[in-house]
XYZ file of C-alpha atoms in Angstrom:
615
model
C 13.760 21.181 27.364
C 14.295 19.403 24.082
C 14.838 16.045 25.687
C 11.638 16.408 27.638
C 9.715 17.276 24.387
C 11.335 14.243 22.678
C 9.719 11.888 25.350
C 6.375 12.797 23.897
C 6.711 10.166 21.006
C 4.097 11.058 18.458
C 2.887 7.630 17.397
C 2.368 6.757 21.092
C 0.433 9.858 21.675
C -2.030 9.134 18.948
C -2.214 5.299 19.874
C -3.078 6.232 23.540
C -5.813 8.414 22.028
C -7.013 5.423 19.882
C -7.353 3.312 22.961
C -9.240 6.086 25.011
C -11.792 6.700 22.362
C -13.041 3.130 22.840
C -13.783 3.482 26.631
C -14.381 7.304 26.971
C -17.737 9.141 26.011
C -17.741 9.750 22.482
C -17.328 13.601 22.644
C -14.498 13.382 25.149
C -12.701 10.466 23.254
C -12.988 12.252 19.789
C -11.718 15.526 21.520
C -8.610 13.797 22.863
C -8.029 12.239 19.497
C -8.073 15.637 17.886
C -5.781 17.147 20.573
C -3.413 14.361 20.243
C -2.948 15.169 16.585
C -2.738 18.986 17.144
C 0.078 17.987 19.627
C 1.842 15.929 16.995
C 1.845 18.850 14.491
C 3.221 21.260 17.383
C 5.903 18.843 18.299
C 6.871 18.480 14.797
C 7.761 22.026 14.562
C 9.363 22.389 18.114
C 11.466 19.278 18.756
C 15.123 20.018 17.678
C 16.660 17.996 14.961
C 18.293 14.880 16.111
C 17.723 11.018 16.996
C 15.706 10.277 20.189
C 14.639 7.083 22.202
C 17.278 4.900 20.646
C 17.370 1.308 21.899
C 18.470 -2.260 21.163
C 16.186 -4.727 19.654
C 17.070 -8.309 19.185
C 20.670 -7.240 19.233
C 20.326 -4.451 16.545
C 20.367 -0.579 17.250
C 16.988 0.746 16.640
C 16.253 4.481 16.221
C 12.399 4.857 16.222
C 12.365 8.828 16.547
C 14.247 10.700 13.991
C 13.635 14.499 13.753
C 14.956 16.126 10.442
C 13.465 18.407 7.794
C 11.736 15.420 6.207
C 10.284 14.074 9.323
C 9.219 17.484 10.795
C 7.344 18.317 7.476
C 5.622 14.930 7.457
C 4.665 15.068 11.186
C 3.372 18.564 10.841
C 1.013 18.042 7.842
C -0.073 14.507 9.216
C -0.960 16.136 12.616
C -2.865 19.004 11.030
C -4.959 16.958 8.653
C -5.449 14.143 11.203
C -7.065 16.639 13.650
C -9.313 18.056 10.989
C -10.216 14.363 9.862
C -11.101 13.460 13.530
C -13.353 16.415 13.846
C -14.911 15.568 10.411
C -15.495 11.920 11.716
C -17.075 13.116 14.864
C -19.495 15.301 13.003
C -20.311 12.605 10.259
C -21.505 10.056 12.963
C -18.442 7.775 12.697
C -18.572 5.090 15.449
C -15.997 5.090 18.184
C -14.527 1.674 16.997
C -13.963 3.198 13.510
C -12.260 6.240 15.049
C -10.090 3.856 17.054
C -8.998 2.015 14.017
C -8.432 5.400 12.213
C -6.133 6.942 15.015
C -4.213 3.500 15.240
C -3.706 3.813 11.472
C -2.642 7.323 11.690
C -0.191 6.334 14.779
C 1.387 3.650 12.558
C 1.881 6.074 9.646
C 3.591 8.545 12.044
C 5.799 5.762 13.261
C 6.811 5.003 9.715
C 7.371 8.678 9.053
C 9.522 9.317 12.051
C 11.500 6.100 11.927
C 15.215 6.624 11.768
C 16.317 3.243 10.310
C 14.961 0.265 8.002
C 14.317 -2.044 10.871
C 11.952 0.468 12.612
C 10.326 1.267 9.311
C 9.429 -2.342 8.280
C 7.682 -2.815 11.855
C 5.522 0.268 11.329
C 5.104 -0.428 7.551
C 3.435 -3.819 8.566
C 1.276 -2.175 11.376
C 0.227 0.374 8.829
C -0.876 -2.167 6.468
C -2.895 -4.197 9.268
C -4.685 -0.906 10.809
C -5.659 0.407 7.408
C -7.180 -3.096 6.475
C -9.000 -2.978 9.831
C -10.443 0.496 8.961
C -11.601 -0.655 5.552
C -13.126 -4.048 6.861
C -15.122 -2.264 9.622
C -17.673 -0.966 7.187
C -18.806 -4.408 6.172
C -20.486 -5.141 2.778
C -18.445 -4.658 -0.317
C -15.565 -3.202 1.786
C -14.787 -6.763 3.160
C -13.873 -8.302 -0.142
C -11.960 -5.243 -1.109
C -10.248 -5.156 2.126
C -8.907 -8.708 1.547
C -7.625 -7.582 -1.937
C -6.171 -4.628 -0.161
C -4.387 -6.814 2.543
C -2.911 -9.106 -0.122
C -1.527 -6.389 -2.105
C 0.006 -4.785 0.935
C 1.162 -7.931 2.328
C 3.130 -8.723 -0.759
C 4.563 -5.086 -0.806
C 5.431 -5.409 2.783
C 7.236 -8.716 2.219
C 9.273 -7.301 -0.631
C 10.267 -4.314 1.532
C 11.319 -6.748 4.252
C 13.393 -8.763 1.885
C 15.001 -5.808 0.696
C 15.821 -4.520 4.111
C 17.460 -7.797 5.189
C 19.457 -8.035 1.888
C 20.431 -4.341 2.484
C 21.733 -5.207 5.945
C 23.652 -8.216 4.563
C 25.442 -5.886 2.059
C 26.108 -2.813 4.220
C 25.956 -4.075 7.840
C 23.651 -1.341 9.130
C 19.893 -0.440 9.402
C 20.280 3.353 9.945
C 19.401 5.749 6.913
C 22.516 6.725 5.140
C 24.850 4.444 7.167
C 26.891 2.388 4.717
C 24.827 3.338 1.670
C 23.042 6.371 0.353
C 19.567 4.883 0.466
C 18.858 1.190 -0.103
C 21.849 -0.832 -1.177
C 21.967 -1.034 -5.066
C 21.247 -4.189 -7.013
C 18.707 -6.659 -5.783
C 17.809 -4.869 -2.701
C 16.869 -1.608 -4.602
C 14.851 -3.590 -7.081
C 12.922 -5.325 -4.261
C 12.455 -1.999 -2.373
C 11.260 -0.360 -5.540
C 8.590 -3.169 -6.104
C 7.524 -3.240 -2.457
C 7.264 0.461 -2.059
C 5.840 0.671 -5.496
C 2.764 -1.291 -4.321
C 1.933 1.433 -1.714
C 2.874 4.329 -4.140
C 0.562 2.751 -6.816
C 3.039 2.120 -9.687
C 1.214 1.327 -12.921
C 0.259 -2.306 -12.511
C 0.566 -2.338 -8.927
C -2.205 0.193 -8.232
C -5.538 -1.826 -8.544
C -6.013 -1.922 -4.748
C -6.284 1.954 -4.756
C -9.462 2.559 -6.868
C -10.823 -0.855 -5.661
C -10.665 -0.025 -2.019
C -10.853 3.746 -1.420
C -14.470 4.203 -2.689
C -16.038 1.344 -0.470
C -15.666 2.009 3.126
C -17.402 4.733 5.169
C -16.771 8.143 3.472
C -14.946 9.301 6.653
C -12.511 6.324 6.294
C -11.783 7.413 2.672
C -10.640 10.784 4.001
C -8.078 9.073 6.390
C -7.051 6.594 3.761
C -6.376 9.374 1.225
C -3.976 11.090 3.464
C -1.607 8.437 4.951
C -0.500 5.311 3.245
C 0.469 6.695 -0.212
C 2.066 9.804 1.109
C 4.026 7.889 3.935
C 5.117 5.573 1.074
C 6.152 8.382 -1.373
C 8.406 9.817 1.503
C 10.010 6.320 2.087
C 10.607 6.120 -1.672
C 12.857 9.323 -1.229
C 14.540 7.413 1.753
C 15.322 4.417 -0.604
C 16.427 6.504 -3.527
C 17.711 9.858 -2.333
C 20.021 10.423 -5.313
C 17.143 9.800 -7.873
C 16.645 7.306 -10.514
C 15.719 7.682 -14.156
C 13.238 4.765 -14.184
C 11.481 6.269 -11.090
C 11.118 9.711 -12.949
C 9.598 8.214 -15.969
C 7.324 5.866 -13.908
C 6.112 9.050 -12.253
C 5.207 10.677 -15.443
C 3.314 7.621 -16.754
C 1.494 7.563 -13.423
C 0.306 11.042 -13.967
C -1.166 10.286 -17.291
C -2.566 6.905 -16.549
C -4.350 7.989 -13.440
C -6.151 10.999 -15.237
C -7.244 8.796 -18.131
C -8.949 6.381 -15.959
C -10.284 9.076 -13.712
C -12.003 10.674 -16.669
C -13.766 7.542 -17.426
C -15.343 7.069 -13.847
C -18.825 7.535 -12.757
C -18.119 6.778 -8.968
C -16.925 10.020 -7.411
C -14.664 8.315 -4.996
C -13.237 6.064 -7.581
C -12.312 9.354 -9.770
C -10.660 10.772 -6.681
C -8.733 7.627 -6.022
C -7.440 7.440 -9.559
C -6.195 11.068 -8.995
C -4.327 10.002 -5.916
C -2.256 7.768 -8.391
C -1.894 10.674 -10.966
C -0.807 13.155 -8.113
C 1.710 10.583 -6.635
C 3.191 10.561 -10.321
C 4.395 14.249 -9.706
C 5.934 13.128 -6.336
C 7.500 10.167 -7.940
C 8.822 12.026 -10.705
C 10.454 14.731 -8.610
C 12.060 11.857 -6.419
C 13.329 10.260 -9.531
C 14.888 13.518 -10.927
C 16.739 13.726 -7.623
C 17.844 17.510 -7.753
C 17.233 19.780 -4.826
C 14.306 21.629 -6.547
C 12.813 18.282 -7.842
C 12.816 16.727 -4.300
C 11.674 19.948 -2.595
C 8.902 20.032 -5.165
C 7.985 16.519 -4.706
C 7.835 16.787 -0.984
C 5.811 20.044 -1.173
C 3.391 18.159 -3.548
C 3.139 15.541 -0.993
C 2.461 17.992 1.740
C -0.114 19.826 -0.340
C -1.781 16.654 -1.698
C -2.486 15.554 1.874
C -4.355 18.875 2.276
C -6.328 19.060 -0.741
C -7.024 15.454 -1.535
C -8.475 14.974 1.918
C -10.435 18.083 1.369
C -11.778 16.904 -1.895
C -12.683 13.422 -0.151
C -14.408 15.459 2.710
C -16.629 17.479 0.382
C -17.732 14.420 -1.901
C -18.160 12.521 1.285
C -20.650 15.188 2.629
C -22.464 14.812 -0.815
C -22.616 11.169 -0.376
C -23.823 11.584 3.292
C -26.544 13.864 2.287
C -27.872 12.439 -1.011
C -26.924 8.845 -0.583
C -25.552 8.877 -4.154
C -22.217 7.908 -5.564
C -22.756 8.216 -9.158
C -21.768 11.782 -10.365
C -24.244 11.467 -13.294
C -27.162 11.264 -10.917
C -26.492 14.483 -9.367
C -26.452 18.220 -10.440
C -27.265 21.659 -9.283
C -26.120 21.039 -5.688
C -24.196 24.310 -5.240
C -27.720 25.971 -4.309
C -28.434 23.351 -1.707
C -24.954 22.965 -0.267
C -22.953 26.277 -0.878
C -20.449 25.542 1.827
C -19.592 21.960 0.406
C -19.407 23.355 -3.011
C -17.066 26.175 -2.024
C -14.789 23.551 -0.119
C -14.890 21.286 -3.296
C -13.884 24.449 -5.492
C -11.026 25.215 -3.358
C -9.696 21.565 -3.352
C -10.299 21.537 -7.059
C -8.387 24.724 -7.683
C -5.488 23.465 -5.555
C -5.196 20.081 -7.220
C -5.499 21.597 -10.768
C -2.737 24.106 -9.676
C -4.470 27.375 -10.222
C -2.487 30.503 -9.087
C -3.266 31.573 -5.533
C -3.623 27.948 -4.300
C -0.928 25.394 -2.726
C -0.873 23.036 -5.682
C 0.364 25.830 -8.103
C 3.587 26.088 -5.879
C 4.670 22.568 -5.557
C 3.435 21.341 -9.081
C 5.271 24.308 -10.615
C 8.431 23.159 -8.796
C 8.338 19.805 -10.149
C 7.668 21.021 -13.710
C 10.583 23.392 -13.490
C 12.821 20.647 -12.346
C 11.873 18.539 -15.383
C 11.682 21.245 -17.957
C 14.883 21.693 -19.870
C 14.180 25.428 -20.342
C 14.299 25.915 -16.547
C 16.560 23.479 -14.419
C 15.818 20.104 -16.035
C 18.308 18.347 -18.346
C 17.313 17.173 -21.946
C 16.834 13.598 -20.835
C 13.739 14.799 -19.009
C 12.055 16.601 -21.924
C 9.782 13.686 -22.634
C 8.924 13.462 -18.801
C 8.067 17.229 -18.743
C 5.460 16.629 -21.561
C 4.035 13.565 -19.657
C 3.448 15.779 -16.693
C 2.031 18.474 -18.766
C -0.539 15.990 -20.231
C -1.356 14.761 -16.741
C -1.816 18.363 -15.670
C -4.552 18.905 -18.573
C -6.256 15.609 -17.574
C -6.455 16.904 -13.971
C -8.146 20.000 -15.005
C -10.531 17.915 -17.196
C -11.368 15.577 -14.298
C -12.169 18.128 -11.912
C -14.257 20.350 -14.173
C -16.285 17.128 -14.934
C -16.669 16.395 -11.168
C -17.597 19.672 -10.314
C -19.841 20.354 -13.310
C -22.027 17.211 -12.863
C -22.067 17.220 -8.931
C -22.662 20.949 -8.247
C -23.516 23.054 -11.652
C -25.302 20.815 -14.192
C -28.894 21.524 -14.263
C -31.219 21.926 -11.359
C -31.046 19.775 -8.328
C -34.013 17.314 -8.025
C -33.618 16.929 -4.362
C -33.668 19.280 -1.435
C -30.796 18.415 0.993
C -29.088 20.341 3.945
C -25.573 21.408 3.673
C -22.661 20.110 5.758
C -22.982 19.751 9.430
C -21.210 22.439 11.645
C -18.309 20.016 12.454
C -18.041 19.000 8.891
C -17.983 22.540 7.631
C -15.324 23.566 10.269
C -13.100 20.619 9.240
C -13.340 21.601 5.689
C -12.955 25.151 5.803
C -9.956 24.918 8.097
C -8.167 22.754 5.513
C -9.276 24.779 2.712
C -7.793 27.840 4.371
C -4.385 26.103 4.490
C -4.599 25.390 0.717
C -5.161 29.150 0.224
C -2.539 30.289 2.831
C 0.226 28.239 1.426
C -0.728 29.122 -2.033
C -0.437 33.047 -1.433
C 2.305 32.730 1.303
C 4.483 30.414 -0.728
C 7.600 31.283 1.084
C 6.220 29.871 4.232
C 5.415 26.563 2.446
C 8.695 26.455 0.806
C 10.596 27.191 4.141
C 8.814 23.979 5.586
C 10.228 21.889 2.826
C 13.451 19.779 2.617
C 16.023 21.947 0.578
C 13.413 24.719 0.529
C 15.746 27.361 1.827
C 18.363 26.300 -0.486
C 16.251 26.543 -3.626
C 14.860 29.929 -2.471
C 18.376 31.205 -1.853
C 19.317 30.216 -5.456
C 16.400 31.814 -6.877
C 14.963 28.612 -8.219
C 11.547 29.199 -6.954
C 9.519 32.013 -8.630
C 5.992 30.769 -8.879
C 4.336 34.000 -9.890
C 6.635 35.060 -12.640
C 4.945 36.033 -15.952
C 6.246 32.743 -17.495
C 4.429 30.478 -14.781
C 1.361 32.534 -14.860
C 1.191 32.398 -18.686
C 1.718 28.611 -18.347
C -1.144 28.199 -15.903
C -3.553 30.312 -17.986
C -2.607 28.163 -21.107
C -3.376 24.898 -19.265
C -6.753 26.402 -18.008
C -8.055 27.563 -21.430
C -6.958 24.367 -23.195
C -8.706 22.355 -20.449
C -12.114 24.254 -20.648
C -12.002 24.121 -24.401
C -11.127 20.452 -24.241
C -13.941 19.604 -21.701
C -16.518 21.200 -23.813
C -15.453 18.980 -26.827
C -15.245 15.676 -24.775
C -18.008 16.184 -22.325
C -20.697 14.469 -24.367
C -18.466 11.475 -25.503
C -17.451 11.019 -21.899
C -20.951 10.801 -20.572
C -21.845 8.300 -22.835
C -19.046 5.813 -21.798
C -19.829 3.082 -19.392
C -17.359 1.650 -17.031
C -14.027 0.890 -18.637
C -12.263 -1.957 -17.112
C -8.709 -1.503 -15.644
C -5.906 -4.232 -15.459
C -7.805 -5.639 -12.430
C -10.062 -7.635 -14.801
C -6.978 -9.738 -15.365
C -4.828 -9.191 -12.420
C -7.621 -10.055 -9.825
C -8.599 -13.289 -11.197
C -4.853 -14.131 -12.054
C -4.103 -13.606 -8.335
C -6.956 -15.505 -7.156
C -6.052 -18.474 -9.254
C -2.425 -18.288 -8.251
C -3.267 -17.757 -4.650
C -5.764 -20.813 -4.564
C -3.287 -22.847 -6.781
C -0.395 -22.298 -4.492
C -2.672 -23.156 -1.456
C -3.731 -26.381 -2.953
C -0.216 -27.347 -3.967
C 1.070 -26.753 -0.562
C -1.607 -28.348 1.340
C -1.731 -31.430 -1.163
C 2.013 -31.764 -0.811
C 1.844 -31.580 2.796
C -1.008 -34.230 3.024
C 1.047 -36.639 0.692
C 4.080 -36.289 2.821
C 2.141 -36.699 5.999
C 0.528 -39.801 4.583
C 4.027 -41.277 3.486
C 5.514 -40.551 6.753
C 2.691 -42.465 8.619
C 2.717 -45.387 6.373
C 6.497 -45.561 6.808
C 6.457 -45.441 10.526
C 3.523 -47.926 10.740
C 5.422 -50.335 8.503
C 8.814 -50.153 10.443
C 6.860 -50.516 13.561
C 5.063 -53.640 12.226
C 8.358 -55.042 10.814
C 10.067 -54.574 14.210
C 7.280 -56.514 15.919
C 6.932 -59.313 13.212
C 10.434 -59.986 11.675
C 9.712 -63.379 10.678
C 6.364 -62.495 9.064
C 7.992 -59.587 7.265
C 10.873 -61.693 5.716
C 8.150 -64.369 4.814
C 5.916 -61.568 2.976
C 8.992 -60.279 1.192
C 10.143 -63.630 0.249
C 6.947 -64.485 -1.417
C 7.385 -61.580 -3.701
C 11.058 -62.308 -4.891
C 11.377 -64.428 -8.174
C 11.971 -68.202 -8.047
C 15.306 -67.719 -9.579
C 16.451 -65.842 -6.513
C 14.927 -67.606 -3.614
C 12.999 -70.997 -3.088
C 9.535 -69.867 -2.241
C 8.044 -73.310 -2.123
C 8.095 -73.423 1.607
C 6.741 -69.865 1.984
C 3.431 -70.697 0.446
C 0.707 -70.153 2.976
C -1.714 -73.138 3.613
C -5.286 -73.152 4.516
C -6.478 -72.987 8.002
C -3.400 -71.605 9.642
C -3.178 -68.795 12.216
C -3.887 -65.279 11.166
C -0.944 -63.181 10.186
C -1.173 -59.576 11.210
C -0.534 -56.877 8.342
C 0.928 -53.412 8.945
C -2.561 -51.908 8.300
C -4.120 -53.940 11.217
C -5.763 -56.674 8.869
C -4.844 -60.289 8.750
C -3.836 -62.772 6.101
C -3.832 -66.656 6.191
C -0.464 -68.122 7.427
C 0.990 -71.593 7.258
C 0.894 -73.551 10.511
C 4.472 -74.998 10.231
C 7.670 -73.175 10.209
C 9.216 -72.168 6.871
C 12.807 -71.717 5.552
C 13.930 -69.218 3.155
C 16.548 -70.772 0.725
C 18.566 -68.583 -1.516
C 18.904 -69.851 -5.005
C 21.087 -67.006 -6.484
C 24.845 -67.578 -6.579
C 27.112 -65.825 -4.108
C 28.294 -63.377 -6.688
C 24.798 -62.491 -7.714
C 23.986 -61.828 -4.204
C 26.959 -59.842 -3.445
C 26.276 -57.642 -6.429
C 22.733 -57.081 -5.487
C 23.756 -56.063 -1.968
C 26.362 -53.747 -3.324
C 23.834 -51.982 -5.575
C 21.390 -51.624 -2.836
C 23.935 -50.219 -0.456
C 25.132 -47.747 -3.285
C 21.579 -46.476 -3.812
C 21.130 -45.987 0.060
C 24.359 -44.119 0.474
C 23.701 -42.030 -2.677
C 20.259 -40.954 -1.247
C 21.521 -40.204 2.226
C 24.740 -38.333 1.186
């Protein structure tokens, strides 16, 4: 039975649905897309652990379908969210072409998640970059230029990952995870992998593609984009560094702070949510960097939860944009009366991301906090990291109080708009229900996580203890008071530039300069080669004339050039470029004036130079 289930390879199921969406009636095509992702979620929980569909590719062993506690979790949440996202797209009037791109993107992400070795991972990693770029480009307009920048960033990241994998194979002689090395090989391969994966995970300085791209395509495309690339990459980061890394831990803490600071400064609602993807990834990266069982379990739990509540927030804000046509949160207000279902969905997503008790984010974020906190399970070297994560948590509270206040609560709505369409409502409420279920039934969530049963058995997870509840209440009070203090100053700020004001022009200049250097060098080499071949061909056909031409240019002390001077009225001598020059009508003789010793010395020097150049 297990072998039969394993034949239903999740990426191929979704890819088949992507192709069928293009040719079938819209309702049937979207329905099959939804069912394919429901099937993926079910398969992820039922296929026994093991490696399936192993094959040989270019002489290397390839393992495209690995089922373990990590991939089962990834497949389940990707399938569940993907089904809701397809339903949301259908009700949001997304085109069949966009749905096909989105499903192909989901299929490639699933391929990367289920890969059992670095070779298969690199293949799906590149396909994921291509399909997500096509999803962005499909919308046209500003999304096209943003898509080019997105493609450049992910092309660079993918190349670095490829170089890391090749070097890893050269060092350990294997592609399979854990074979020959725990994670990616140390040294240069680890550095290249960290940088390449860091592009997708939005390390500080490598993150500009994220807030630049996600606000620009169709709002439904943003729902898909928010769920797959960055989360798949966070999982791959663990595969590369399963034993943790101090640099990664502190990079995660800095990401949590950096993301919320720039989120607070945004007017565009989807840009605010995009910066919070970076901030929430910071908690995942920090947990992976710490590397203990509770830290990794918390990081993967936060990945799982982030897929749910971040996509829910993009859905709710997408409905606001769909109904109002407005992206600037300061141009809205009072929409909770007009759109109560959407406001409710937003509130549940916001309560989850800020980690209020009773919602799923409270469970996973609390686990990462405990892993870093020296008063729980963290070591003293993570004390500063713990405070960075706490600052990020306060900034998250402030951001979503701000977004909810100006969008749904502030003042009276100046427009009358309908609420979400039925399909949009069903999708949002289904995801919202999952956020609540996994916040209340936290044991079910932790059981799904890698190392989850282990940390439960050791008593390391107690989210609703008095201490944890007190910490959550303290964060809430500090954030509400803080928002009251900073609301006016924040509303008066315009757009604050990020590092893209330097990075984008620098990338353009470097790219253009490199292209021109390569093309100009090619043109120069090509012209030199053509000239050399043409000259050699002419010399071969006209040896006497060639000697005569060279002889005229030699000094009188070396040869007698009197007999080589052309006379008027002679026959035309053909030049290598096809032109002609006047030649004498009588034969000429080349007489050497140099001594034998001088001649031998010159020949020796010339031959020496030629041999030096050749050898």
